[in-house]
Short mmCIF file of C-alpha atoms and ligand atoms in Angstrom, two decimals:
data_model
loop_
_atom_site.label_atom_id
_atom_site.label_comp_id
_atom_site.label_asym_id
_atom_site.label_seq_id
_atom_site.Cartn_x
_atom_site.Cartn_y
_atom_site.Cartn_z
CA MET A 257 5.84 84.86 -78.68
CA THR A 258 5.81 85.68 -74.94
CA VAL A 259 3.11 83.88 -72.98
CA VAL A 260 1.94 85.67 -69.83
CA GLY A 261 1.47 82.95 -67.24
CA HIS A 262 0.53 82.47 -63.61
CA LEU A 263 2.09 83.01 -60.17
CA ILE A 264 1.33 79.98 -58.04
CA ASN A 265 2.95 79.18 -54.71
CA GLY A 266 5.70 81.71 -55.38
CA GLU A 267 6.62 80.23 -58.78
CA MET A 268 6.04 81.64 -62.26
CA ARG A 269 4.26 79.18 -64.53
CA THR A 270 3.31 79.36 -68.17
CA ASP A 271 1.61 75.98 -68.63
CA ALA A 272 -1.64 76.27 -70.53
CA ALA A 273 -3.55 74.14 -72.96
CA ARG A 274 -5.36 77.28 -74.09
CA THR A 275 -4.01 80.78 -74.76
CA GLN A 276 -5.48 84.04 -76.00
CA ALA A 277 -3.94 86.97 -77.87
CA ILE A 278 -3.05 90.24 -76.14
CA PHE A 279 -2.99 93.33 -78.38
CA ASN A 280 -1.17 96.63 -78.28
CA PRO A 281 -4.25 98.86 -78.82
CA SER A 282 -2.11 101.74 -80.10
CA THR A 283 -0.79 99.73 -83.06
CA GLY A 284 -3.50 97.10 -83.32
CA GLU A 285 -0.83 94.39 -83.34
CA GLU A 286 -0.85 91.19 -81.35
CA SER A 287 1.99 91.58 -78.82
CA LYS A 288 1.77 88.56 -76.53
CA GLN A 289 -0.35 85.60 -75.56
CA VAL A 290 -1.92 85.01 -72.18
CA ALA A 291 -2.25 81.55 -70.67
CA LEU A 292 -5.83 80.61 -69.83
CA ALA A 293 -5.78 78.52 -66.66
CA SER A 294 -7.47 75.14 -66.63
CA VAL A 295 -9.58 73.87 -63.74
CA ALA A 296 -6.56 71.89 -62.47
CA THR A 297 -4.30 74.98 -62.48
CA VAL A 298 -6.81 77.04 -60.50
CA GLU A 299 -7.29 74.17 -58.05
CA GLU A 300 -3.53 74.07 -57.56
CA ALA A 301 -3.52 77.78 -56.75
CA ILE A 302 -6.35 77.27 -54.25
CA ALA A 303 -4.43 74.41 -52.63
CA ALA A 304 -1.31 76.60 -52.35
CA ALA A 305 -3.33 79.43 -50.79
CA GLU A 306 -5.02 77.04 -48.39
CA GLN A 307 -1.70 75.59 -47.31
CA ALA A 308 -0.20 79.03 -46.71
CA PHE A 309 -3.15 80.24 -44.65
CA PRO A 310 -2.52 78.84 -41.12
CA ALA A 311 0.98 80.31 -40.80
CA TRP A 312 0.00 83.62 -42.39
CA ARG A 313 -3.08 83.91 -40.18
CA ASN A 314 -0.82 83.58 -37.15
CA THR A 315 1.78 86.06 -38.39
CA PRO A 316 1.45 89.22 -36.26
CA PRO A 317 -0.34 92.05 -38.10
CA ALA A 318 2.70 94.30 -37.61
CA LYS A 319 4.87 91.77 -39.48
CA ARG A 320 2.27 91.50 -42.23
CA ALA A 321 2.25 95.29 -42.48
CA GLN A 322 6.04 95.37 -42.83
CA VAL A 323 5.70 93.42 -46.08
CA MET A 324 3.32 96.13 -47.31
CA PHE A 325 5.83 98.87 -46.47
CA ARG A 326 8.46 97.09 -48.60
CA PHE A 327 5.86 96.52 -51.33
CA LYS A 328 5.08 100.24 -51.46
CA THR A 329 8.78 101.04 -51.94
CA LEU A 330 9.07 98.48 -54.74
CA LEU A 331 6.00 99.89 -56.48
CA GLU A 332 7.49 103.39 -56.38
CA GLU A 333 10.88 102.19 -57.62
CA ASN A 334 9.25 100.34 -60.52
CA SER A 335 6.58 102.90 -61.40
CA ALA A 336 7.99 103.85 -64.82
CA LYS A 337 8.17 100.19 -65.87
CA ILE A 338 4.64 99.51 -64.60
CA CYS A 339 3.23 102.55 -66.48
CA GLU A 340 4.94 101.36 -69.67
CA MET A 341 3.41 97.88 -69.26
CA ILE A 342 -0.03 99.40 -68.68
CA GLY A 343 0.36 101.60 -71.76
CA GLU A 344 1.42 98.73 -74.03
CA GLU A 345 -1.60 96.58 -73.23
CA HIS A 346 -4.27 99.04 -72.10
CA GLY A 347 -3.30 102.06 -74.20
CA LYS A 348 -3.26 104.62 -71.36
CA ILE A 349 -0.89 107.56 -71.69
CA SER A 350 1.82 107.57 -68.99
CA HIS A 351 0.34 110.51 -67.02
CA ASP A 352 -2.92 108.60 -66.71
CA ALA A 353 -1.22 105.30 -65.84
CA ALA A 354 0.86 107.10 -63.18
CA GLY A 355 -2.34 108.46 -61.62
CA GLU A 356 -3.88 105.00 -61.51
CA LEU A 357 -0.75 103.53 -59.95
CA GLN A 358 -0.57 106.29 -57.35
CA ARG A 359 -4.17 105.58 -56.35
CA GLY A 360 -3.24 101.90 -56.03
CA ILE A 361 -0.21 102.71 -53.88
CA GLU A 362 -2.46 104.73 -51.55
CA ASN A 363 -4.36 101.51 -50.87
CA VAL A 364 -1.10 99.80 -49.96
CA GLU A 365 -0.34 102.69 -47.59
CA TYR A 366 -3.74 102.20 -45.96
CA ALA A 367 -2.99 98.48 -45.59
CA CYS A 368 0.23 99.40 -43.75
CA GLY A 369 -2.03 100.51 -40.89
CA ALA A 370 -3.27 96.94 -40.30
CA PRO A 371 -2.28 96.72 -36.62
CA GLU A 372 -4.45 99.75 -35.91
CA LEU A 373 -7.26 98.72 -38.28
CA LEU A 374 -7.53 95.22 -36.81
CA LYS A 375 -7.76 96.35 -33.22
CA GLY A 376 -10.87 94.82 -31.72
CA GLU A 377 -13.44 96.17 -29.30
CA HIS A 378 -13.23 95.46 -25.58
CA SER A 379 -15.69 95.90 -22.70
CA ARG A 380 -14.69 95.27 -19.12
CA ASN A 381 -17.28 94.07 -16.59
CA VAL A 382 -20.20 93.38 -18.93
CA GLY A 383 -21.38 91.33 -15.92
CA PRO A 384 -19.87 90.66 -12.51
CA GLY A 385 -16.26 89.70 -13.22
CA ILE A 386 -17.09 89.17 -16.90
CA ASP A 387 -15.21 90.82 -19.78
CA SER A 388 -16.21 90.71 -23.41
CA TRP A 389 -14.37 91.54 -26.61
CA SER A 390 -14.79 91.31 -30.36
CA GLU A 391 -11.95 90.48 -32.68
CA PHE A 392 -11.71 90.33 -36.44
CA GLN A 393 -10.41 87.04 -37.78
CA PRO A 394 -9.41 86.35 -41.40
CA LEU A 395 -11.70 84.30 -43.63
CA GLY A 396 -9.13 82.00 -45.26
CA VAL A 397 -8.61 81.78 -49.01
CA VAL A 398 -10.23 84.71 -50.83
CA ALA A 399 -10.35 85.58 -54.53
CA GLY A 400 -10.43 88.71 -56.65
CA ILE A 401 -11.56 89.04 -60.27
CA THR A 402 -10.67 92.32 -61.97
CA PRO A 403 -11.46 94.32 -65.15
CA PHE A 404 -9.18 95.57 -67.91
CA ASN A 405 -9.55 99.29 -67.33
CA PHE A 406 -7.45 99.61 -64.15
CA PRO A 407 -4.97 96.72 -64.33
CA ALA A 408 -2.86 98.14 -61.47
CA MET A 409 -5.31 100.03 -59.26
CA VAL A 410 -8.31 97.73 -58.98
CA PRO A 411 -6.32 94.63 -57.93
CA LEU A 412 -4.59 96.92 -55.39
CA TRP A 413 -8.04 97.80 -54.01
CA MET A 414 -8.34 94.15 -53.04
CA TYR A 415 -5.34 92.06 -52.11
CA PRO A 416 -3.26 94.40 -49.92
CA MET A 417 -6.15 94.67 -47.47
CA ALA A 418 -7.19 91.02 -47.80
CA ILE A 419 -3.64 89.85 -47.15
CA VAL A 420 -2.82 92.26 -44.37
CA CYS A 421 -5.99 91.07 -42.62
CA GLY A 422 -4.45 87.57 -42.58
CA ASN A 423 -6.10 85.95 -45.63
CA THR A 424 -4.40 84.31 -48.57
CA PHE A 425 -5.39 85.44 -52.04
CA ILE A 426 -6.00 84.30 -55.60
CA LEU A 427 -6.26 87.03 -58.22
CA LYS A 428 -7.77 86.50 -61.66
CA PRO A 429 -6.85 89.63 -63.66
CA SER A 430 -8.36 90.72 -66.96
CA GLU A 431 -7.09 88.55 -69.78
CA ARG A 432 -6.81 91.63 -72.02
CA ASP A 433 -3.99 93.42 -70.18
CA PRO A 434 -2.56 91.06 -67.55
CA SER A 435 1.20 91.86 -67.66
CA SER A 436 1.37 94.82 -65.26
CA THR A 437 -1.00 93.06 -62.85
CA LEU A 438 1.19 89.96 -62.78
CA PHE A 439 4.39 92.00 -62.44
CA ILE A 440 2.97 93.93 -59.47
CA ALA A 441 2.06 90.66 -57.73
CA GLN A 442 5.64 89.48 -58.29
CA LEU A 443 6.83 92.64 -56.54
CA LEU A 444 4.68 91.74 -53.55
CA GLN A 445 6.25 88.30 -53.54
CA GLU A 446 9.67 89.97 -53.68
CA ALA A 447 8.70 92.20 -50.74
CA GLY A 448 8.91 89.10 -48.55
CA LEU A 449 5.50 87.47 -48.67
CA PRO A 450 5.60 83.73 -47.89
CA LYS A 451 4.88 81.46 -50.86
CA GLY A 452 1.21 80.82 -51.58
CA VAL A 453 -0.12 83.96 -49.84
CA ILE A 454 -0.59 85.76 -53.18
CA ASN A 455 -1.37 83.73 -56.29
CA VAL A 456 -2.30 84.98 -59.75
CA VAL A 457 -4.12 82.81 -62.25
CA ASN A 458 -4.75 84.21 -65.68
CA GLY A 459 -7.76 82.97 -67.53
CA ASP A 460 -11.36 83.38 -68.52
CA LYS A 461 -14.75 82.06 -67.41
CA GLU A 462 -13.33 78.55 -66.87
CA ALA A 463 -10.95 79.87 -64.19
CA VAL A 464 -13.54 82.20 -62.65
CA ASP A 465 -16.09 79.42 -62.28
CA VAL A 466 -13.66 77.34 -60.21
CA LEU A 467 -13.14 80.30 -57.85
CA LEU A 468 -16.91 80.72 -57.56
CA THR A 469 -17.71 77.09 -56.79
CA ASP A 470 -14.75 75.63 -54.88
CA SER A 471 -15.69 75.41 -51.19
CA ARG A 472 -12.13 76.29 -50.10
CA VAL A 473 -12.62 79.87 -51.41
CA LYS A 474 -14.46 81.81 -48.70
CA ALA A 475 -15.06 85.19 -50.33
CA VAL A 476 -14.96 86.82 -53.77
CA SER A 477 -14.37 90.47 -54.69
CA PHE A 478 -15.31 91.35 -58.26
CA VAL A 479 -15.06 94.50 -60.36
CA GLY A 480 -16.32 94.53 -63.95
CA SER A 481 -19.45 94.95 -66.03
CA THR A 482 -22.92 94.65 -64.51
CA PRO A 483 -24.12 91.45 -66.25
CA ILE A 484 -20.98 89.61 -65.10
CA ALA A 485 -21.14 91.22 -61.62
CA GLU A 486 -24.67 89.90 -61.24
CA TYR A 487 -23.59 86.42 -62.33
CA ILE A 488 -20.61 86.46 -59.96
CA TYR A 489 -22.72 87.63 -57.03
CA SER A 490 -25.51 85.09 -57.48
CA THR A 491 -23.14 82.18 -58.16
CA ALA A 492 -20.85 83.02 -55.24
CA ASN A 493 -23.85 83.38 -52.92
CA ALA A 494 -25.36 80.11 -54.13
CA ASN A 495 -22.05 78.50 -53.19
CA GLY A 496 -22.07 79.98 -49.70
CA LYS A 497 -19.45 82.68 -50.25
CA ARG A 498 -19.30 86.26 -49.13
CA CYS A 499 -19.28 88.44 -52.24
CA GLN A 500 -18.97 92.06 -53.29
CA ALA A 501 -19.44 92.62 -57.02
CA LEU A 502 -18.96 96.11 -58.43
CA GLY A 503 -20.51 96.69 -61.84
CA GLY A 504 -20.92 99.24 -64.60
CA ALA A 505 -22.00 102.86 -64.59
CA LYS A 506 -23.58 105.78 -66.38
CA ASN A 507 -22.41 108.84 -64.52
CA HIS A 508 -24.32 112.09 -64.97
CA ALA A 509 -23.10 115.60 -64.24
CA ILE A 510 -25.74 118.27 -63.66
CA VAL A 511 -24.67 121.63 -65.05
CA MET A 512 -26.64 124.49 -63.49
CA GLN A 513 -26.99 127.89 -65.11
CA ASP A 514 -25.08 129.50 -62.22
CA ALA A 515 -22.05 127.19 -62.55
CA ASP A 516 -18.59 128.52 -63.31
CA MET A 517 -18.96 127.35 -66.91
CA ASP A 518 -15.28 127.52 -67.88
CA ASN A 519 -14.36 125.46 -64.86
CA ALA A 520 -17.17 122.98 -65.56
CA VAL A 521 -15.97 122.58 -69.15
CA ASN A 522 -12.38 121.89 -68.05
CA GLN A 523 -13.56 119.35 -65.51
CA LEU A 524 -15.89 117.67 -67.99
CA LEU A 525 -13.13 117.33 -70.60
CA GLY A 526 -10.91 115.27 -68.31
CA ALA A 527 -13.75 113.31 -66.74
CA ALA A 528 -15.46 112.41 -70.04
CA PHE A 529 -12.46 111.76 -72.29
CA GLY A 530 -9.59 110.88 -69.92
CA SER A 531 -8.54 107.24 -70.39
CA SER A 532 -10.79 107.25 -73.50
CA GLY A 533 -13.82 107.25 -71.22
CA GLU A 534 -12.91 103.74 -70.06
CA ARG A 535 -13.41 104.53 -66.39
CA CYS A 536 -16.32 103.38 -64.26
CA MET A 537 -16.41 106.92 -62.86
CA ALA A 538 -16.19 108.66 -66.25
CA LEU A 539 -18.79 111.37 -66.73
CA SER A 540 -20.68 110.29 -69.82
CA VAL A 541 -23.82 112.44 -69.56
CA ALA A 542 -24.03 116.18 -68.89
CA VAL A 543 -27.54 117.24 -67.89
CA ALA A 544 -27.86 120.94 -68.63
CA VAL A 545 -30.58 122.73 -66.68
CA GLY A 546 -32.19 125.32 -68.98
CA ASP A 547 -31.50 125.98 -72.66
CA GLU A 548 -29.21 128.91 -71.86
CA ALA A 549 -26.93 126.67 -69.78
CA ALA A 550 -27.10 123.99 -72.48
CA ASP A 551 -26.24 126.35 -75.35
CA THR A 552 -23.30 127.84 -73.43
CA LEU A 553 -22.05 124.41 -72.41
CA VAL A 554 -22.23 122.97 -75.93
CA ALA A 555 -20.49 125.99 -77.49
CA LYS A 556 -17.70 126.02 -74.92
CA MET A 557 -17.23 122.23 -75.02
CA LYS A 558 -17.03 122.26 -78.79
CA ALA A 559 -14.31 124.92 -78.73
CA ALA A 560 -12.39 123.23 -75.92
CA MET A 561 -12.47 119.86 -77.69
CA ALA A 562 -10.87 121.13 -80.88
CA PRO A 563 -7.25 120.82 -79.66
CA LEU A 564 -7.71 117.44 -77.90
CA LYS A 565 -5.29 114.80 -79.11
CA VAL A 566 -6.02 111.09 -79.27
CA GLY A 567 -2.99 108.95 -80.04
CA ALA A 568 -0.52 106.26 -79.09
CA PHE A 569 0.20 105.63 -75.40
CA SER A 570 3.90 106.25 -75.96
CA ASN A 571 3.50 109.98 -76.69
CA SER A 572 2.81 111.79 -73.43
CA ASP A 573 1.62 114.86 -75.37
CA ASN A 574 -1.51 112.94 -76.27
CA ASP A 575 -4.53 113.55 -74.05
CA PHE A 576 -5.81 110.01 -74.26
CA GLY A 577 -5.11 106.78 -76.06
CA PRO A 578 -7.00 104.07 -77.93
CA VAL A 579 -9.82 101.92 -76.56
CA ILE A 580 -9.02 98.38 -75.54
CA THR A 581 -9.95 96.25 -78.57
CA ARG A 582 -11.11 96.49 -82.17
CA ALA A 583 -14.46 95.04 -81.09
CA HIS A 584 -14.84 97.75 -78.47
CA GLN A 585 -13.91 100.48 -80.98
CA LEU A 586 -16.68 99.22 -83.26
CA LYS A 587 -19.11 99.06 -80.35
CA VAL A 588 -18.41 102.68 -79.31
CA ASN A 589 -18.78 103.85 -82.93
CA GLY A 590 -22.04 101.88 -83.08
CA PHE A 591 -23.44 103.83 -80.12
CA ILE A 592 -22.60 107.12 -81.86
CA ASP A 593 -24.33 105.79 -85.01
CA SER A 594 -27.40 104.84 -82.99
CA ALA A 595 -27.62 108.27 -81.28
CA GLU A 596 -27.48 109.89 -84.71
CA ALA A 597 -30.13 107.53 -86.08
CA ASP A 598 -32.32 108.31 -83.06
CA GLY A 599 -32.24 112.03 -83.90
CA ALA A 600 -29.48 113.38 -81.64
CA THR A 601 -26.97 115.92 -83.01
CA ILE A 602 -23.34 114.87 -83.33
CA VAL A 603 -21.62 118.16 -82.43
CA VAL A 604 -18.09 116.75 -82.45
CA ASP A 605 -17.62 113.44 -84.28
CA GLY A 606 -14.80 111.19 -83.07
CA ARG A 607 -15.55 108.24 -85.33
CA ASN A 608 -12.52 107.00 -87.26
CA PRO A 609 -9.99 109.70 -86.34
CA VAL A 610 -6.76 109.90 -88.31
CA VAL A 611 -3.77 109.10 -86.08
CA GLU A 612 -0.68 109.43 -88.21
CA GLY A 613 1.59 106.39 -88.12
CA TYR A 614 -0.99 104.33 -86.21
CA ASP A 615 -3.48 103.40 -88.93
CA ASP A 616 -4.49 100.14 -87.26
CA GLY A 617 -4.84 101.43 -83.68
CA PHE A 618 -8.18 101.16 -81.90
CA PHE A 619 -8.83 104.89 -81.73
CA VAL A 620 -12.04 106.81 -81.14
CA GLY A 621 -11.78 110.60 -80.93
CA ALA A 622 -13.56 112.77 -78.38
CA THR A 623 -17.26 112.95 -79.29
CA LEU A 624 -19.96 115.37 -78.18
CA ILE A 625 -23.63 114.59 -78.76
CA ASP A 626 -26.42 117.07 -78.07
CA GLY A 627 -30.17 116.54 -77.89
CA VAL A 628 -29.96 113.09 -76.31
CA THR A 629 -33.16 111.80 -74.69
CA PRO A 630 -33.68 109.07 -72.06
CA THR A 631 -35.33 106.66 -74.49
CA MET A 632 -32.27 106.47 -76.74
CA GLU A 633 -30.16 103.31 -76.54
CA SER A 634 -26.99 105.41 -76.38
CA TYR A 635 -28.34 107.08 -73.22
CA GLN A 636 -29.35 103.89 -71.48
CA ALA A 637 -26.20 101.84 -72.12
CA GLU A 638 -22.74 102.23 -70.66
CA ILE A 639 -20.74 103.23 -73.76
CA PHE A 640 -17.31 103.11 -72.07
CA GLY A 641 -15.71 105.33 -74.70
CA PRO A 642 -14.76 109.02 -75.16
CA VAL A 643 -18.34 110.11 -75.73
CA LEU A 644 -20.14 112.86 -73.80
CA GLN A 645 -23.89 113.13 -74.29
CA ILE A 646 -25.88 116.27 -73.45
CA VAL A 647 -29.42 115.94 -72.14
CA ARG A 648 -31.45 119.14 -71.84
CA VAL A 649 -33.96 119.59 -68.99
CA ASN A 650 -35.80 122.55 -67.48
CA THR A 651 -35.36 122.06 -63.74
CA MET A 652 -32.95 120.55 -61.27
CA GLU A 653 -35.70 118.20 -60.05
CA GLU A 654 -36.05 116.90 -63.61
CA ALA A 655 -32.27 116.36 -63.78
CA MET A 656 -32.24 114.50 -60.48
CA LYS A 657 -35.19 112.32 -61.51
CA LEU A 658 -33.29 111.32 -64.63
CA ILE A 659 -30.32 110.21 -62.52
CA ASN A 660 -32.46 108.48 -59.91
CA ASP A 661 -34.41 106.58 -62.60
CA HIS A 662 -31.25 105.23 -64.26
CA GLU A 663 -30.38 101.61 -63.51
CA TYR A 664 -26.81 102.54 -62.52
CA GLY A 665 -25.81 104.59 -59.49
CA ASN A 666 -22.04 104.69 -59.36
CA GLY A 667 -20.93 108.34 -59.46
CA THR A 668 -22.45 111.75 -60.14
CA CYS A 669 -21.57 115.41 -59.86
CA ILE A 670 -23.21 118.82 -59.82
CA PHE A 671 -21.62 122.01 -61.10
CA THR A 672 -23.15 124.98 -59.31
CA ARG A 673 -22.37 128.00 -57.16
CA ASP A 674 -25.55 127.46 -55.12
CA GLY A 675 -24.77 125.78 -51.80
CA GLU A 676 -28.41 125.06 -51.00
CA ALA A 677 -28.92 123.31 -54.34
CA ALA A 678 -25.70 121.32 -53.89
CA ARG A 679 -26.72 120.20 -50.43
CA TYR A 680 -30.19 119.17 -51.59
CA PHE A 681 -28.57 117.25 -54.45
CA SER A 682 -26.06 115.33 -52.34
CA ASP A 683 -28.72 114.55 -49.75
CA ASN A 684 -31.31 113.15 -52.14
CA ILE A 685 -29.54 111.71 -55.16
CA GLN A 686 -29.64 107.90 -55.40
CA VAL A 687 -25.98 107.41 -56.23
CA GLY A 688 -23.11 106.03 -54.13
CA MET A 689 -20.37 108.59 -54.86
CA VAL A 690 -21.24 112.25 -55.25
CA GLY A 691 -19.16 115.25 -56.32
CA ILE A 692 -19.93 118.92 -55.75
CA ASN A 693 -17.89 120.70 -58.45
CA VAL A 694 -15.67 117.57 -58.34
CA PRO A 695 -16.08 115.56 -61.53
CA LEU A 696 -14.54 112.23 -60.49
CA PRO A 697 -15.45 111.81 -56.82
CA VAL A 698 -13.37 108.64 -56.39
CA PRO A 699 -13.00 108.27 -52.61
CA VAL A 700 -9.48 108.35 -51.17
CA ALA A 701 -8.05 105.10 -49.81
CA TYR A 702 -9.23 105.71 -46.24
CA HIS A 703 -12.86 105.99 -47.30
CA SER A 704 -14.55 103.20 -49.29
CA PHE A 705 -15.59 102.97 -52.94
CA GLY A 706 -18.93 101.75 -54.19
CA GLY A 707 -22.01 102.59 -56.19
CA TRP A 708 -25.69 102.03 -55.57
CA LYS A 709 -28.39 100.22 -57.56
CA ARG A 710 -27.03 97.96 -60.32
CA SER A 711 -23.51 99.36 -59.91
CA LEU A 712 -22.84 97.20 -56.85
CA PHE A 713 -24.13 93.83 -55.71
CA GLY A 714 -23.43 93.18 -52.04
CA ASP A 715 -23.36 95.20 -48.86
CA LEU A 716 -19.81 96.34 -48.36
CA HIS A 717 -17.92 98.74 -50.60
CA ALA A 718 -14.38 98.24 -51.88
CA TYR A 719 -11.20 99.23 -49.99
CA GLY A 720 -10.95 101.52 -46.97
CA PRO A 721 -12.80 100.69 -43.74
CA ASP A 722 -15.32 98.43 -45.53
CA ALA A 723 -12.44 96.21 -46.69
CA VAL A 724 -11.52 95.39 -43.10
CA ARG A 725 -15.09 94.22 -42.57
CA PHE A 726 -15.30 92.37 -45.87
CA TYR A 727 -12.06 90.43 -45.41
CA THR A 728 -12.62 89.48 -41.74
CA LYS A 729 -15.29 87.84 -39.64
CA ARG A 730 -16.15 89.09 -36.22
CA LYS A 731 -15.77 86.81 -33.24
CA THR A 732 -17.08 87.94 -29.85
CA ILE A 733 -15.61 86.32 -26.77
CA THR A 734 -17.13 86.54 -23.30
CA GLN A 735 -14.82 85.52 -20.46
CA ARG A 736 -15.09 84.95 -16.76
CA TRP A 737 -12.43 83.72 -14.39
CA PRO A 738 -14.31 82.92 -11.18
CA SER A 739 -12.53 83.78 -7.94
CA SER A 740 -11.03 80.68 -6.32
CA GLY A 741 -13.45 78.88 -4.11
CA VAL A 742 -16.58 80.67 -5.39
CA ARG A 743 -19.27 78.21 -6.42
CA GLU A 744 -22.17 79.45 -8.53
CA GLY A 745 -25.67 78.01 -8.29
CA VAL A 746 -27.56 76.54 -11.22
CA SER A 747 -29.84 78.94 -13.12
CA PHE A 748 -32.25 78.18 -15.92
CA ALA A 749 -33.12 81.84 -16.60
CA PHE A 750 -31.65 83.50 -19.67
CA PRO A 751 -28.42 85.23 -18.51
CA SER A 752 -29.00 88.93 -17.93
P1 LIG B 556 -15.90 92.36 -67.75
O1 LIG B 556 -17.12 92.21 -66.91
O2 LIG B 556 -15.97 91.95 -69.17
O3 LIG B 556 -14.70 91.51 -67.12
C1 LIG B 556 -14.34 91.63 -65.77
C2 LIG B 556 -13.72 90.31 -65.30
O4 LIG B 556 -14.70 89.28 -65.41
C3 LIG B 556 -12.52 89.87 -66.14
O5 LIG B 556 -11.53 89.36 -65.27
C4 LIG B 556 -13.09 88.79 -67.04
O6 LIG B 556 -12.15 87.78 -67.36
C5 LIG B 556 -14.20 88.19 -66.18
N1 LIG B 556 -15.31 87.67 -66.98
C6 LIG B 556 -15.76 88.16 -68.18
N2 LIG B 556 -16.79 87.41 -68.63
C7 LIG B 556 -17.01 86.47 -67.70
C8 LIG B 556 -17.97 85.39 -67.59
N3 LIG B 556 -18.89 85.18 -68.53
N4 LIG B 556 -17.90 84.60 -66.50
C9 LIG B 556 -16.99 84.80 -65.55
N5 LIG B 556 -16.05 85.78 -65.60
C10 LIG B 556 -16.07 86.61 -66.65
O7 LIG B 556 -15.43 93.88 -67.59
P2 LIG B 556 -14.29 94.65 -68.40
O8 LIG B 556 -14.74 94.89 -69.79
O9 LIG B 556 -12.98 94.00 -68.16
O10 LIG B 556 -14.27 96.02 -67.60
C11 LIG B 556 -15.10 97.11 -67.89
C12 LIG B 556 -16.33 97.13 -67.00
O11 LIG B 556 -15.93 97.17 -65.63
C13 LIG B 556 -17.18 98.36 -67.20
O12 LIG B 556 -18.53 97.97 -67.16
C14 LIG B 556 -16.84 99.24 -66.00
O13 LIG B 556 -17.84 100.15 -65.62
C15 LIG B 556 -16.63 98.20 -64.96
N6 LIG B 556 -15.83 98.72 -63.87
C16 LIG B 556 -16.48 98.99 -62.71
C17 LIG B 556 -15.78 99.53 -61.65
C18 LIG B 556 -16.47 99.83 -60.38
O14 LIG B 556 -15.78 100.08 -59.40
N7 LIG B 556 -17.78 99.81 -60.30
C19 LIG B 556 -14.41 99.78 -61.77
C20 LIG B 556 -13.78 99.46 -62.98
C21 LIG B 556 -14.51 98.93 -64.02
#
């Protein structure tokens, strides 16, 4: 059976004392094994990255950017193959995988602007004959640890910018669907990157803990669930590293009575059930303001959900595919069970759907639950499945309080035709990414991505302008070249 290995110092390696199964979620079959890196293997990758750093740091930004231009071309040329690899291990349908890849490529395009992005700040004559400037220097070896749900896009949020800023990189992808991630890193190598600048180690907690504690690693970017994000952030900080750790979510959409209801329903369908709800920006709660809005929304959603098709990744007629593992399928079903036990109404039940020819796939059908209340476990937890819960409230203030009181603050959206209400909402809601009639307000590559509250630990958001700050440190130089023959007296006063 194929073993997915590591990319270290430009070489592919499959050595591993430990391995773990990778499944095709559409069939439920084990398809490959992934090597789980030992401490020694990760240390080797760190050594390779450290060795590559001095030369890469001194490579002109324009030359570094040229590698990214070639990388973008290779990604586009190989897009069909990448989407197939994502589908086999994640379960995404090709149209969804293509969207993820395109969003990743946009981050590579942003990284192509490195010479402009890395320009410093200069002030002439800050004092008599004195000039001062700030420049942004790379950190050294940096690491990224990524989740299963965007095996192409989330790693591309990280290493193109880190590398183009002059750092060398070690990526630890999700062990559940590592093949596309590894293949994409090989394409970057092929684009002309010197050996050791990008390294990929597959593995689990053992590998991650080396990256968190080894003093040669200067910064860590993490994307994954909140409990692990919190662990990563505190451990990296305790070991003196810069860290940004993006966590989980529970994204609410407010549906106002005045909304264009048909449009809201269409938007909610894609945002709640696309990618089986396995998106950190998925809308998983619709807060209907007023019973009239709620009744209309539930009736229209129920009708619109009837033709939705869950099925294998290989059939592009399907709307969405399976969830990632059998354990996760059972967990999502368990949340639907608990909502029912807590008194909510299962309007559309996606538990155990029949998918002809794929009896053992990890499928959950689109599910709609009405009458959910904030005390229910299914409301509080991130379900990460194709489940939309309806909460009924009487006022917009009540809806906003619900969102502001939730532990997560990743994304949110309001559906309304009222500009004043929309403006008040975006101004006051305690969430990092806000949509006005836009269900998945994922910022484009030249803005930055990040939630608030327990959806992000750290100060700087992912990709975009914040990535330049995260992957560099500022140095400010003050310079004077005294005119020949001028002697200055001694002064003990603070220079002013
Ligand atoms: P996860 O937290 O289980 O795993 C993420 C990474 O952490 C993986 O590489 C995994 O190997 C590693 N990891 C897991 N357990 C660990 C441990 N005990 N110690 C050290 N490392 C460990 O997340 P997942 O299930 O792969 O991804 C889904 C989660 O990611 C969801 O909660 C989702 O909301 C979140 N997510 C967030 C964003 C965001 O931008 N905020 C984006 C995508 C996904």
